[in-house]
Coordinates of C-alpha atoms in Angstrom, one line a residue:
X219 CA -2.6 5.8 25.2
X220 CA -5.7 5.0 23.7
X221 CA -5.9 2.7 20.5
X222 CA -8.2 2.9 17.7
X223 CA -9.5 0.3 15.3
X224 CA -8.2 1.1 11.8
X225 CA -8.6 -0.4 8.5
X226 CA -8.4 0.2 4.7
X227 CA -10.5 -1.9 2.5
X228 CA -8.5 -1.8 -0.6
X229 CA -5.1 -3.3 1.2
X230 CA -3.3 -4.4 4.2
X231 CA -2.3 -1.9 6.0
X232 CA 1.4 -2.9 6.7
X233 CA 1.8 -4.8 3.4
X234 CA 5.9 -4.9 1.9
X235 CA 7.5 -4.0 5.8
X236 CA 8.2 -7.9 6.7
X237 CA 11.0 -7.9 4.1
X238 CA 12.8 -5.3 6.1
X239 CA 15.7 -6.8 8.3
X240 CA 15.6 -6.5 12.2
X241 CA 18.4 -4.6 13.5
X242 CA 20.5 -5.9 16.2
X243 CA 21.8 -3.7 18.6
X244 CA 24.6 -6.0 19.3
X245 CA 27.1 -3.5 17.3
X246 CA 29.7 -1.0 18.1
X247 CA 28.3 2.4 18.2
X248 CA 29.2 4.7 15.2
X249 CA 27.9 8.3 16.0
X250 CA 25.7 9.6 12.3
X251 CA 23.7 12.5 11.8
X252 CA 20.0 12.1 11.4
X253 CA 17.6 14.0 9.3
X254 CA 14.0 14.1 9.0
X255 CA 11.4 16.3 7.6
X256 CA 8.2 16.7 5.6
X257 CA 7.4 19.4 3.1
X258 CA 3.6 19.6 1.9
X259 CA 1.5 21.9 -0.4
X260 CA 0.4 23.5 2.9
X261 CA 1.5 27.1 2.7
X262 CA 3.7 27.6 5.7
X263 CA 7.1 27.5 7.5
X264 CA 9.0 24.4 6.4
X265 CA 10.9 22.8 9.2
X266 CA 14.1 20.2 9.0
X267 CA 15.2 18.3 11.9
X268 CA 18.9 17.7 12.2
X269 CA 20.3 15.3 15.3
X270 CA 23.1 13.3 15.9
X271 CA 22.6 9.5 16.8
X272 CA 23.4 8.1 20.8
X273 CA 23.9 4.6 21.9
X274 CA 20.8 2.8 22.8
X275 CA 21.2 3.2 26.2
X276 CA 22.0 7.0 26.3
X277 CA 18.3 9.1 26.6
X278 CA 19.5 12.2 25.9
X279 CA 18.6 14.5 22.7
X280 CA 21.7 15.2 20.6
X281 CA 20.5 18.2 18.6
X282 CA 23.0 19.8 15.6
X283 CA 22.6 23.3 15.4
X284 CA 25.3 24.5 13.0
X285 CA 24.3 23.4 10.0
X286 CA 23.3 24.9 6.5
X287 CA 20.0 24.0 5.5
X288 CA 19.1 24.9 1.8
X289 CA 15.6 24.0 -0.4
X290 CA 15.9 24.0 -3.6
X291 CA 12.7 23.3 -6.2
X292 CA 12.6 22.4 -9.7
X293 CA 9.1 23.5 -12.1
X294 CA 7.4 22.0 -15.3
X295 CA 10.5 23.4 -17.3
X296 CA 13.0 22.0 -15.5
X297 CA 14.4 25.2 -14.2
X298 CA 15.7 25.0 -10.7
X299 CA 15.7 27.4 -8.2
X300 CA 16.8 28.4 -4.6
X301 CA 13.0 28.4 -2.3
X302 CA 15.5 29.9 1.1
X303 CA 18.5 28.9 2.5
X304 CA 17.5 31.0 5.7
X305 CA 16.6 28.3 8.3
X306 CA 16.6 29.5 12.3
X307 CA 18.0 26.5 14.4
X308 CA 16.3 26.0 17.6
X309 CA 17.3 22.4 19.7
X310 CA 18.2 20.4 16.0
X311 CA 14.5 22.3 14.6
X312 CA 15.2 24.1 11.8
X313 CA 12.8 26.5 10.5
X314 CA 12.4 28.5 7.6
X315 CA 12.6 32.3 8.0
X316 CA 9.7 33.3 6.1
X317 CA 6.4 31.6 4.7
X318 CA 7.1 29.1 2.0
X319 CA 4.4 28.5 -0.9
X320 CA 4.6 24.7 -2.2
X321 CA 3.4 24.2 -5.9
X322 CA 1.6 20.9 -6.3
X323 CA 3.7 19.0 -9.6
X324 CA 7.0 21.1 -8.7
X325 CA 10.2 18.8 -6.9
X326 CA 11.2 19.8 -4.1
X327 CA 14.7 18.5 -1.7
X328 CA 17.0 20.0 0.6
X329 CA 20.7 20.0 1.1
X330 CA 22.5 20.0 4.5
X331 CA 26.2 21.4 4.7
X332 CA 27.5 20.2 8.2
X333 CA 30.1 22.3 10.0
X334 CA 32.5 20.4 8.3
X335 CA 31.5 21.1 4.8
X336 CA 29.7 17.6 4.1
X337 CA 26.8 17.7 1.8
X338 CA 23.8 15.9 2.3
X339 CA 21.2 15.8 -0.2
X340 CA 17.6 14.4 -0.2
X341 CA 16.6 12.4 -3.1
X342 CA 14.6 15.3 -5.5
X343 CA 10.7 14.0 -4.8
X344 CA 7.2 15.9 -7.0
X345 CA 4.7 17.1 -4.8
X346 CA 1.8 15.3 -5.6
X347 CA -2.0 16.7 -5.8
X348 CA -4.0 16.6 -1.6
X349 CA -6.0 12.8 -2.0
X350 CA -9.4 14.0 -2.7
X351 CA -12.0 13.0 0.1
X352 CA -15.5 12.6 -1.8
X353 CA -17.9 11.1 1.4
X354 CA -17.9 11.2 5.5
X355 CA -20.4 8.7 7.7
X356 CA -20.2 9.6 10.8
X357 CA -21.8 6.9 13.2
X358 CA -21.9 6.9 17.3
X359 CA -18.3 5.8 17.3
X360 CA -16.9 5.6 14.2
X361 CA -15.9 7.5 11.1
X362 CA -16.3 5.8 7.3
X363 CA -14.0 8.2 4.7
X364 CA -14.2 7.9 1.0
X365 CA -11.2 9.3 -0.8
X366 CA -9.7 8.4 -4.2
X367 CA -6.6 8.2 -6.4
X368 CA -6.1 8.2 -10.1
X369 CA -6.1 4.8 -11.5
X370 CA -3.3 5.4 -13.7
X371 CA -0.5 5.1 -11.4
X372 CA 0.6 3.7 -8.1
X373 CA -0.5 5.4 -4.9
X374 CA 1.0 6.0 -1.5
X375 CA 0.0 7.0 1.4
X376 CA 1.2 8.0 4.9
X377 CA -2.0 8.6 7.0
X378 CA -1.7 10.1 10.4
X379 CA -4.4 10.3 13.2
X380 CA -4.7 12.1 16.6
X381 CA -7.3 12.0 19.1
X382 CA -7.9 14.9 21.1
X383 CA -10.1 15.5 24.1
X384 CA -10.8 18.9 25.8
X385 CA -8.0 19.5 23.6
X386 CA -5.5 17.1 24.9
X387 CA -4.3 14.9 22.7
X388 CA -5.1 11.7 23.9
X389 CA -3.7 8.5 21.3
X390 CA -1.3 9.3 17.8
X391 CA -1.0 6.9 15.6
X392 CA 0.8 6.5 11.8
X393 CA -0.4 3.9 8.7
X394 CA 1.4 3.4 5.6
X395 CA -0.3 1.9 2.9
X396 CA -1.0 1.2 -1.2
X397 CA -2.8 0.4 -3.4
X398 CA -0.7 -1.9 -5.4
X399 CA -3.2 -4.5 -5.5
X400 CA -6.6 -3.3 -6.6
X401 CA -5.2 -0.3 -8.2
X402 CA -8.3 0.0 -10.6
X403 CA -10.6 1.0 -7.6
X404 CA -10.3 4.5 -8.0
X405 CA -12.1 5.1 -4.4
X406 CA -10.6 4.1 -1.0
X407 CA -12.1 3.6 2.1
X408 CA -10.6 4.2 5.4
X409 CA -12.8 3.4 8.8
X410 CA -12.0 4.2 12.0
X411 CA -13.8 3.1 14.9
X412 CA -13.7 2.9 18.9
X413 CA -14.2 6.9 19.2
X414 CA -16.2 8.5 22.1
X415 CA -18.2 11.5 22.8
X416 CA -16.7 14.6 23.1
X417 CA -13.3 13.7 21.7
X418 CA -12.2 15.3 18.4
X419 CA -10.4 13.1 15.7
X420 CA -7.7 14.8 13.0
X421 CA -7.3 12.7 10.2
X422 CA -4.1 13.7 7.8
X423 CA -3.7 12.0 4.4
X424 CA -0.3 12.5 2.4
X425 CA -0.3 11.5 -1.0
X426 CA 4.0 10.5 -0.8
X427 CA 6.4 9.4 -3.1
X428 CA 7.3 5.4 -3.2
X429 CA 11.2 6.1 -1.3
X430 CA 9.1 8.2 1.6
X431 CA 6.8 5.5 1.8
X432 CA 9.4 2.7 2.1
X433 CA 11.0 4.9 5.1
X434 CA 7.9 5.3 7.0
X435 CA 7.4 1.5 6.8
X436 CA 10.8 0.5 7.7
X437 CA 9.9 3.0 10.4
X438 CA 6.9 1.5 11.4
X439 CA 8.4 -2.3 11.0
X440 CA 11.0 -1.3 13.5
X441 CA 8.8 0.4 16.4
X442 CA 6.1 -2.5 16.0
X443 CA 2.6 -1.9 13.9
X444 CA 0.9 0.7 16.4
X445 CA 3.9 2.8 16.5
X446 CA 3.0 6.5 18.7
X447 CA 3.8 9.2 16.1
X448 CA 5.7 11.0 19.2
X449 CA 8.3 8.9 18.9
X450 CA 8.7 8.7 15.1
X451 CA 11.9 10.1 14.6
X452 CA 14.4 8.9 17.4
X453 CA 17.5 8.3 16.2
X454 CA 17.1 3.9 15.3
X455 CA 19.3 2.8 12.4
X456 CA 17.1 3.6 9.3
X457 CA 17.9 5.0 6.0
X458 CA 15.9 7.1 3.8
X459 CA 16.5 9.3 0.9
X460 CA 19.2 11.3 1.7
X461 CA 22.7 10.8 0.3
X462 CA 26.0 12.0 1.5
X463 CA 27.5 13.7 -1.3
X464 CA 31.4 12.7 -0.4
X465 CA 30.9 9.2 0.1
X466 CA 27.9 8.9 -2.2
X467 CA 26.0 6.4 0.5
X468 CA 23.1 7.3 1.7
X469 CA 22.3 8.1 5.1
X470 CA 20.2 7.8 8.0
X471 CA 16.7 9.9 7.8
X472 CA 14.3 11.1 5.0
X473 CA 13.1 14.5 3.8
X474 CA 9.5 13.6 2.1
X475 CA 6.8 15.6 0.0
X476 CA 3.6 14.8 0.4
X477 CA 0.3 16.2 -0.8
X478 CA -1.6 17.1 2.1
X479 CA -5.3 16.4 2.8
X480 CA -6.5 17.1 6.8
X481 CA -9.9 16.8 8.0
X482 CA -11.2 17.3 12.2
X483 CA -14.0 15.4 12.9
X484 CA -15.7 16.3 16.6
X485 CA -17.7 13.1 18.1

C-alpha cells in the first residue's frame, strides 16, 4: 500500500518503543484471550473485541462470543455507575445495544466475565478533552496541521491516517507520539506529505492516557514502524491494561479512551 511521509516537529515519532523486548516465538503455545478496544467522546455504539490467541502458524480467526461485556463510568464526584452491560456479539465484535454518550473528564473501563466466570478488568482511564486543531496549509501534496496541548501536563497521542481514493481506501497507517521533551510548546505541528490529486486524506487525533499509549507503541515496536492499522490487533504477545481479576496479572490487549479529534482533507 502506499506510504506517506510523516513527521512531528516537537518529537520523534517512535520515541520510548526500543526499550520494549523482542518476542521470540521460540515458546510453547499457551492459548489467552485477547481484548482490544477504544472508547472516545464520539457519541456512538462502543464496540469490544474479544478473541482467543493461535499459534503463529495457524491463520485462522479465533473469535469468543460468550462473554459478558460490562462499561462502567465514574464522574467528578466519584460516583460510579453502570453505562450498558448489553453488548450484541457478532465474530468476537461486541457492540453496544444502544447509542452511548461519552462525557469528556469522566473514567471510563470495562469488565469481561468469560464463560467460565473470570473477570477481566481494564485499568479505569479519564477521557480527555478532542486536541484542538487551530491552522490547516494545504499545499499541492501536502498537509501542514497546527494543534495544541496544555502545557501543564504530559501529552499523548495516537494519530491514525487513511488515504482514500474514489473512496477506496488506499494506505493506513498509526503514530504514537509525546511531547515529553518540549512540553512548553503549547502548539504541535504534524505534516504529511506525498499526497495526490483526487485522493482524500482522514486524519484522527486521540488525546490517550500514558498505559494506552505504551500499548500502542509496544504495538507498533512489534509490527515494525510503518505498521498497517488493518492488522493492529492480531493476536502477538502484548499486554495492556487489562487485569485478570483471579490471578491479579494482567493480560494480553488494551481497552483505551481517547479524546477524539478527526479532520477529511480532499486533495
Amino acid at each position: 500500500m502506499k506510504k506517506l511521509h510523516i513527521y512531528i516537529t516537537f518529537i520523534s515519532l517512535f520515541t520510548f518503543i526500543s526499550c520494549v523486548e523482542d518476542i521470540s516465538q521460540d515458546f510453547e503455545f499457551k492459548e489467552q484471550v485477547f481484548i482490544s478496544g477504544l472508547l472516545t467522546n464520539e457519541e456512538g455504539f462502543v464496540s469490544v473485541q474479544v478473541q482467543k490467541t493461535v499459534p503463529v502458524t495457524d491463520t485462522t480467526f479465533s473469535a469468543v462470543n460468550d462473554a459478558q461485556i460490562s462499561l462502567f463510568t465514574r464522574d467528578a464526584s466519584d460516583t460510579v455507575s453502570l453505562v450498558s452491560d448489553s453488548f450484541i456479539a457478532d465474530n468476537g465484535q461486541y457492540t453496544s445495544a444502544e447509542v452511548i454518550t461519552p462525557i469528556i473528564g469522566n473514567t471510563y473501563w470495562i469488565e469481561v466475565m468469560l464463560q467460565d466466570e473470570t473477570v477481566l478488568i481494564s485499568e479505569k482511564e479519564i477521557l480527555r478533552p478532542p486536541i484542538p486543531i487551530t491552522d490547516m496549509v494545504k499545499t499541492d501534496d501536502s498537509i501542514r496541521i497546527t494543534f495544541t496541548g496544555p502545557i501543564d501536563v504530559q501529552n499523548f497521542y495516537l494519530i491514525q491516517l487513511e488515504i482514500l481514493k474514489d473512496g477506496v481506501l488506499i494506505s493506513d497507517e498509526l503514530i504514537v507520539s509525546n511531547d515529553r521533551i518540549i512540553n512548553e510548546e503549547e502548539e504541535k505541528i504534524l505534516v504529511i506529505t506525498g499526497m495526490n490529486e483526487g485522493e482524500t486524506l482522514r486524519v484522527d487525533i486521540s488525546n490517550i492516557n500514558f498505559t494506552t499509549f505504551q500499548f500502542y507503541s509496544n504495538v507498533i515496536s512489534n509490527q515494525g514502524n510503518e505498521p498497517e492499522v488493518s492488522s493492529l490487533f492480531l493476536p502477538v504477545n502484548l499486554v495492556g491494561n487489562i487485569t485478570n481479576t483471579v490471578t491479579d496479572e494482567l493480560v494480553l490487549g488494551n481497552f483505551g479512551v481517547a479524546g477524539l479529534t478527526a479532520i477529511t482533507i480532499d486533495f
